[in-house]
GROMACS .gro file of N, CA and C in nm:
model
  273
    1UNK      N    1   0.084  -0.119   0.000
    1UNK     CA    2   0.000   0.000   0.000
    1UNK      C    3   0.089   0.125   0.000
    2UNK      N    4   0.014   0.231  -0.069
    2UNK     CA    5   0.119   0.326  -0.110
    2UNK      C    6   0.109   0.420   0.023
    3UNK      N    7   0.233   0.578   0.039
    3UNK     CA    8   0.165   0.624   0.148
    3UNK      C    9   0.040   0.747   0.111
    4UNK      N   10  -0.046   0.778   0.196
    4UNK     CA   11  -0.147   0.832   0.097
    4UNK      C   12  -0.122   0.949   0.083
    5UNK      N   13   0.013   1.000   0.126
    5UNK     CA   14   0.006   1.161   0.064
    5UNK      C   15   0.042   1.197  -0.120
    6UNK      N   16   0.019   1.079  -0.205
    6UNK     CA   17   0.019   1.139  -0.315
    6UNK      C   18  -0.147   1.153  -0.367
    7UNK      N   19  -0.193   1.059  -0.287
    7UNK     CA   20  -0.338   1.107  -0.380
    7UNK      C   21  -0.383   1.233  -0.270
    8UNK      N   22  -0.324   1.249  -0.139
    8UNK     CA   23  -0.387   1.407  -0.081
    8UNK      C   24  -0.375   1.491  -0.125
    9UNK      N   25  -0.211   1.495  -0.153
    9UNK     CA   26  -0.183   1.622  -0.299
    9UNK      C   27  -0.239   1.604  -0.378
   10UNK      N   28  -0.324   1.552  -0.489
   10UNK     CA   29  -0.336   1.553  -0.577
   10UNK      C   30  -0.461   1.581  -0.540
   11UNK      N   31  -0.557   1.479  -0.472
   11UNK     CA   32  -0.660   1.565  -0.433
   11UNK      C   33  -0.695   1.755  -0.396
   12UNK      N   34  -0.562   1.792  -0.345
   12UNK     CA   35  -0.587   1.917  -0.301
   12UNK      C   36  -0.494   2.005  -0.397
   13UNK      N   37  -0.442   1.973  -0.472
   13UNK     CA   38  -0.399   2.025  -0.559
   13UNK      C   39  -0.506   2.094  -0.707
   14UNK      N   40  -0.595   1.943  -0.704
   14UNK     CA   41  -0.724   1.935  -0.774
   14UNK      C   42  -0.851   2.057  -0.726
   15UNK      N   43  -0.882   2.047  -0.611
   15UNK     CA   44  -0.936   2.158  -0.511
   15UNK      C   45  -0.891   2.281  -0.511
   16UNK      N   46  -0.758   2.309  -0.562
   16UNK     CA   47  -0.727   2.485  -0.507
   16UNK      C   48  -0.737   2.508  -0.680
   17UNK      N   49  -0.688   2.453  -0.753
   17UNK     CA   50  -0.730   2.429  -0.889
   17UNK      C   51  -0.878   2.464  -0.965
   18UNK      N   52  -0.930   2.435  -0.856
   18UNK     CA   53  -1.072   2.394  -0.888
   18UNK      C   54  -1.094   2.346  -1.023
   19UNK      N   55  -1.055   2.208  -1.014
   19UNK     CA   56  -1.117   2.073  -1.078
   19UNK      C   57  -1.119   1.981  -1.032
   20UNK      N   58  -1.206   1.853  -1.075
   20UNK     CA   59  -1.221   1.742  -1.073
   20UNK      C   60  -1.129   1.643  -1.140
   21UNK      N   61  -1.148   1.494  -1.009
   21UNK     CA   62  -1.104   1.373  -1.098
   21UNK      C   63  -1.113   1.352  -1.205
   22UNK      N   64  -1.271   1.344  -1.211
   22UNK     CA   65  -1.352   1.376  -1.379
   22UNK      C   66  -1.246   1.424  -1.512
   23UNK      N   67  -1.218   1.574  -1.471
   23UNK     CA   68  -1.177   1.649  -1.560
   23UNK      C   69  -1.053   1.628  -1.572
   24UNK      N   70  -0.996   1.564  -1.485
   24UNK     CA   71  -0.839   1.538  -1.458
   24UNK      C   72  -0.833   1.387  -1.594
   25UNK      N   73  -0.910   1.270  -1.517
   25UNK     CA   74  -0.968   1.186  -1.629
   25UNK      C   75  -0.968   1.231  -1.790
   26UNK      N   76  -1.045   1.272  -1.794
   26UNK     CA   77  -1.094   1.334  -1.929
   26UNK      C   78  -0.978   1.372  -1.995
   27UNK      N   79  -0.897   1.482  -1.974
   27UNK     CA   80  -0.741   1.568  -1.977
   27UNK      C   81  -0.652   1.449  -2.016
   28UNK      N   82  -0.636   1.296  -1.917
   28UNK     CA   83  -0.515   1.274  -1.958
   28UNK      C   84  -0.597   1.178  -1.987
   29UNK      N   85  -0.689   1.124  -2.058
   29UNK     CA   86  -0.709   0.963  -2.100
   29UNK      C   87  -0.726   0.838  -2.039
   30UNK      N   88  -0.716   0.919  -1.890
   30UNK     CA   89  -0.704   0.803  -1.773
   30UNK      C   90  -0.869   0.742  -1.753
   31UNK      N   91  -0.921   0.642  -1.779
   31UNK     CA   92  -1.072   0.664  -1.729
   31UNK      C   93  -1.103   0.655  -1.552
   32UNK      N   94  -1.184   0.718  -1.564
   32UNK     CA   95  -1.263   0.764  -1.406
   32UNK      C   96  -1.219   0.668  -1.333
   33UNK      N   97  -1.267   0.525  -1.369
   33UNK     CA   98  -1.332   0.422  -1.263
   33UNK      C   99  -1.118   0.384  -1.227
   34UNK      N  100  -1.032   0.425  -1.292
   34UNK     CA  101  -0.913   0.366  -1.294
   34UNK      C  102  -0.860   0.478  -1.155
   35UNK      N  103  -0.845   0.583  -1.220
   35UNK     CA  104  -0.811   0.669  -1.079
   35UNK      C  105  -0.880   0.619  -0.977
   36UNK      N  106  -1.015   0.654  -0.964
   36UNK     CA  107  -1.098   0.584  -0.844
   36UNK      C  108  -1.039   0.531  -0.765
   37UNK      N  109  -1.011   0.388  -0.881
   37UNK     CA  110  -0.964   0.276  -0.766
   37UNK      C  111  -0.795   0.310  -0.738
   38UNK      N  112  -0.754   0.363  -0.784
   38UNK     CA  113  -0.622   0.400  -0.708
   38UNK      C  114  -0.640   0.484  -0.577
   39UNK      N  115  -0.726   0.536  -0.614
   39UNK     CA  116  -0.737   0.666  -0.488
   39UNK      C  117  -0.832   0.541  -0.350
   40UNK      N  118  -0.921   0.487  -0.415
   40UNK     CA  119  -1.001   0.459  -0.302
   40UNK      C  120  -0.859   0.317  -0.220
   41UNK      N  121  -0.776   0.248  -0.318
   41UNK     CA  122  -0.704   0.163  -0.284
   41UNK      C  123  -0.591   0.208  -0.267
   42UNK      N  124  -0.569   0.347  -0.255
   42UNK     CA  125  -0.410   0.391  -0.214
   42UNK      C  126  -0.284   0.327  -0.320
   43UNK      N  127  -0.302   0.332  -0.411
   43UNK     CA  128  -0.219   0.259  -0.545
   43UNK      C  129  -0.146   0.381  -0.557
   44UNK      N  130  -0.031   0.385  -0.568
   44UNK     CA  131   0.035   0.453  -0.706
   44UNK      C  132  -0.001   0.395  -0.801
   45UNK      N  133   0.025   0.513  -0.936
   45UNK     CA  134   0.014   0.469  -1.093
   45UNK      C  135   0.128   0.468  -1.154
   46UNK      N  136   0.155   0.374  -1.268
   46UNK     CA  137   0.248   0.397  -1.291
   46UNK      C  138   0.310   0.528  -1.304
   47UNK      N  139   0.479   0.487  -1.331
   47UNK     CA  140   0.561   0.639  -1.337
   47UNK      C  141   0.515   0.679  -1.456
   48UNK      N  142   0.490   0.656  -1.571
   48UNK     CA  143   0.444   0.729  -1.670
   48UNK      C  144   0.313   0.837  -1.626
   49UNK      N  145   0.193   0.744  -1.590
   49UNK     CA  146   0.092   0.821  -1.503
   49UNK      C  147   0.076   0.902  -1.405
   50UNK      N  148   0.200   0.834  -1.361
   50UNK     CA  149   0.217   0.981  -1.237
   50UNK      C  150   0.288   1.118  -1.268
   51UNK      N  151   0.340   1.086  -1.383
   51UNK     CA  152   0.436   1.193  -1.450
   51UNK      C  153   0.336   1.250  -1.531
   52UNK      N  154   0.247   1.216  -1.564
   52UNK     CA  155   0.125   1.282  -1.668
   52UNK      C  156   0.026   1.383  -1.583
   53UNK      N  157   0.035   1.297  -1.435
   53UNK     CA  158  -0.041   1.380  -1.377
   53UNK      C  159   0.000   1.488  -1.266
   54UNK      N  160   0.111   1.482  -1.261
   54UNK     CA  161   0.241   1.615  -1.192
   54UNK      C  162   0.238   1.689  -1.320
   55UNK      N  163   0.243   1.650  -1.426
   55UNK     CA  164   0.226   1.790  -1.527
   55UNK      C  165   0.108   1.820  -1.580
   56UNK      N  166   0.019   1.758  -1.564
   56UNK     CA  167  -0.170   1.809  -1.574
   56UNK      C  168  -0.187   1.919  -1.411
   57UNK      N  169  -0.107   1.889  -1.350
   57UNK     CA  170  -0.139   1.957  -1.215
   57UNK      C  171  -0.037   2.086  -1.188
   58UNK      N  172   0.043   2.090  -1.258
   58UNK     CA  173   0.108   2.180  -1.305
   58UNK      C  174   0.251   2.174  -1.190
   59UNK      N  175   0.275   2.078  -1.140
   59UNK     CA  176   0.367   2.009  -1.009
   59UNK      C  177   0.507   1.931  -1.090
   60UNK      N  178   0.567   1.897  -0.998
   60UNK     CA  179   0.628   1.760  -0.994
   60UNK      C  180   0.608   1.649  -0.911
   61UNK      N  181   0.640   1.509  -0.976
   61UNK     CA  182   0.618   1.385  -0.886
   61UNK      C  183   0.644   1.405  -0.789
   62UNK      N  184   0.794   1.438  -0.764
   62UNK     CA  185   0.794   1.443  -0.616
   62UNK      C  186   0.726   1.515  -0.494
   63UNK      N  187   0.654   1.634  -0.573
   63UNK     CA  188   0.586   1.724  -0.498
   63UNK      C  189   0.442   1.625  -0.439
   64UNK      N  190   0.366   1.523  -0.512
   64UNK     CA  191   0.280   1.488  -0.580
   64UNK      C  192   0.322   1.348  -0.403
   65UNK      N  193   0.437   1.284  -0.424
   65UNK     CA  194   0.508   1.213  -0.337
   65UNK      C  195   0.523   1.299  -0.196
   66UNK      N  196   0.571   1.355  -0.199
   66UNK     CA  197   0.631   1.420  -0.009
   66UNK      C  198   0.581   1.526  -0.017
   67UNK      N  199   0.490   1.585  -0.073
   67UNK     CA  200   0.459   1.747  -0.057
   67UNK      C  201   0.573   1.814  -0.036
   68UNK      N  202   0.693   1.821  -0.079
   68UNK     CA  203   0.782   1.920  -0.100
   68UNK      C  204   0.855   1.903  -0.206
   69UNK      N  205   0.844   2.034  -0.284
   69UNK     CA  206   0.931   2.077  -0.375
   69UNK      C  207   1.098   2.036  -0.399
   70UNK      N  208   1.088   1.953  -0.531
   70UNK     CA  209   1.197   1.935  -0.557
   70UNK      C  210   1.332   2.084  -0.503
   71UNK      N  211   1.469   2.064  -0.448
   71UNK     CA  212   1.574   2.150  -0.431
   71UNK      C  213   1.626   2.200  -0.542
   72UNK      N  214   1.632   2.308  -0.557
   72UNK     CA  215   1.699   2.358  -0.699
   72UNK      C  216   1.819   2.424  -0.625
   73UNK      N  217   1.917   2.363  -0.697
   73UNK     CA  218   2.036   2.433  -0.677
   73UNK      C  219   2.055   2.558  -0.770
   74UNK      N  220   2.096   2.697  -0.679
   74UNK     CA  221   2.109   2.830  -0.788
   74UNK      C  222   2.218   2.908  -0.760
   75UNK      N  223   2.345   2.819  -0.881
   75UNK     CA  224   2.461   2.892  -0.869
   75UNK      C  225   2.515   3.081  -0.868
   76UNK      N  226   2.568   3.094  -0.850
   76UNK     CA  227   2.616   3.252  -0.852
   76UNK      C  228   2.744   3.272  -0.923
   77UNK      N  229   2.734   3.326  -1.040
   77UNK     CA  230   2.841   3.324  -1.127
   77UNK      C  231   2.937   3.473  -1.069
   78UNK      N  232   3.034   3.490  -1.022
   78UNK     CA  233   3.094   3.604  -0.999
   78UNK      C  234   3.095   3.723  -1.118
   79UNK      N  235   3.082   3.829  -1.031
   79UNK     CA  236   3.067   3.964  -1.132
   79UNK      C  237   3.180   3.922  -1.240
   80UNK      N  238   3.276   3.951  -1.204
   80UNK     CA  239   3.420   3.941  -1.300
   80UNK      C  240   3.411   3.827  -1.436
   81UNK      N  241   3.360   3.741  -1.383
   81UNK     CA  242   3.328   3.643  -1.468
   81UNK      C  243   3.207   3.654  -1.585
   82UNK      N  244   3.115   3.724  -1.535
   82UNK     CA  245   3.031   3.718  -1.637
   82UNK      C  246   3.034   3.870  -1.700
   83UNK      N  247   3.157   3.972  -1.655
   83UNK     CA  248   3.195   4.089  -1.729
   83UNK      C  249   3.279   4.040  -1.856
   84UNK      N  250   3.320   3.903  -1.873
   84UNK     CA  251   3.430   3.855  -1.977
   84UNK      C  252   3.337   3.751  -2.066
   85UNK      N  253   3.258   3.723  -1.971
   85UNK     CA  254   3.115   3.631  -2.066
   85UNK      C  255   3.042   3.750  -2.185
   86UNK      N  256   3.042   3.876  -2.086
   86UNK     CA  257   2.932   3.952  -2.193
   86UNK      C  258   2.981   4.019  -2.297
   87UNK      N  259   3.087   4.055  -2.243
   87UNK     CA  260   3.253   4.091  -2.349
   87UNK      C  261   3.231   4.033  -2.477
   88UNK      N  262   3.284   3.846  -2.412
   88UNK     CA  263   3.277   3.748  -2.579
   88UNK      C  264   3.149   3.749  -2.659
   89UNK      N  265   3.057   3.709  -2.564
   89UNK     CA  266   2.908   3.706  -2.630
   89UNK      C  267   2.863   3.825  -2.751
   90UNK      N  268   2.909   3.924  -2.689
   90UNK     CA  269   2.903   4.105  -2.762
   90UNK      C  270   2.978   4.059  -2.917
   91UNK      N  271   3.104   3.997  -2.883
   91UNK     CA  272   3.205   3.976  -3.015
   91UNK      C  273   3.151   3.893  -3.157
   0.00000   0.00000   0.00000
């Protein structure tokens, strides 16, 4: 049994959204009665399906999985460095 915080997210993801399973269904080709029973049986779907439906929901899996946002690492290129980047680029 899966743990159930991917169908809570998704449920409430669906809710602030304001849409439905239904429409979620409909959107990716999934039929009704198939989500259903994932949701009512705590299933994950496959990774393809779950990846269809982190980007119908406008998320990622993992968000979809642990309710937290994938880590983005966000380098800092030093001034000096990108004064010789804009230099060449210009050339």
């Amino acid at each position: 049994m899966a743990d159930t915080k991917f169908w809570a997210n998704v449920n409430a993801l669906l809710k602030n959204k304001d849409l439905t399973q239904d429409a979620m269904s409909s959107a990716l080709g999934i039929p009704l009665q198939t989500i259903r029973g994932w949701v009512f049986k705590n299933i994950l779907p496959r990774v393809d399906d779950g990846v269809r439906i982190a980007s119908y929901l406008g998320t990622s899996v993992e968000y979809l999985l642990t309710g937290t946002d994938p880590v983005v690492t966000v380098y800092r290129i030093p001034e000096d460095l990108l004064e010789v980047m804009r230099k060449y680029a210009g050339s």
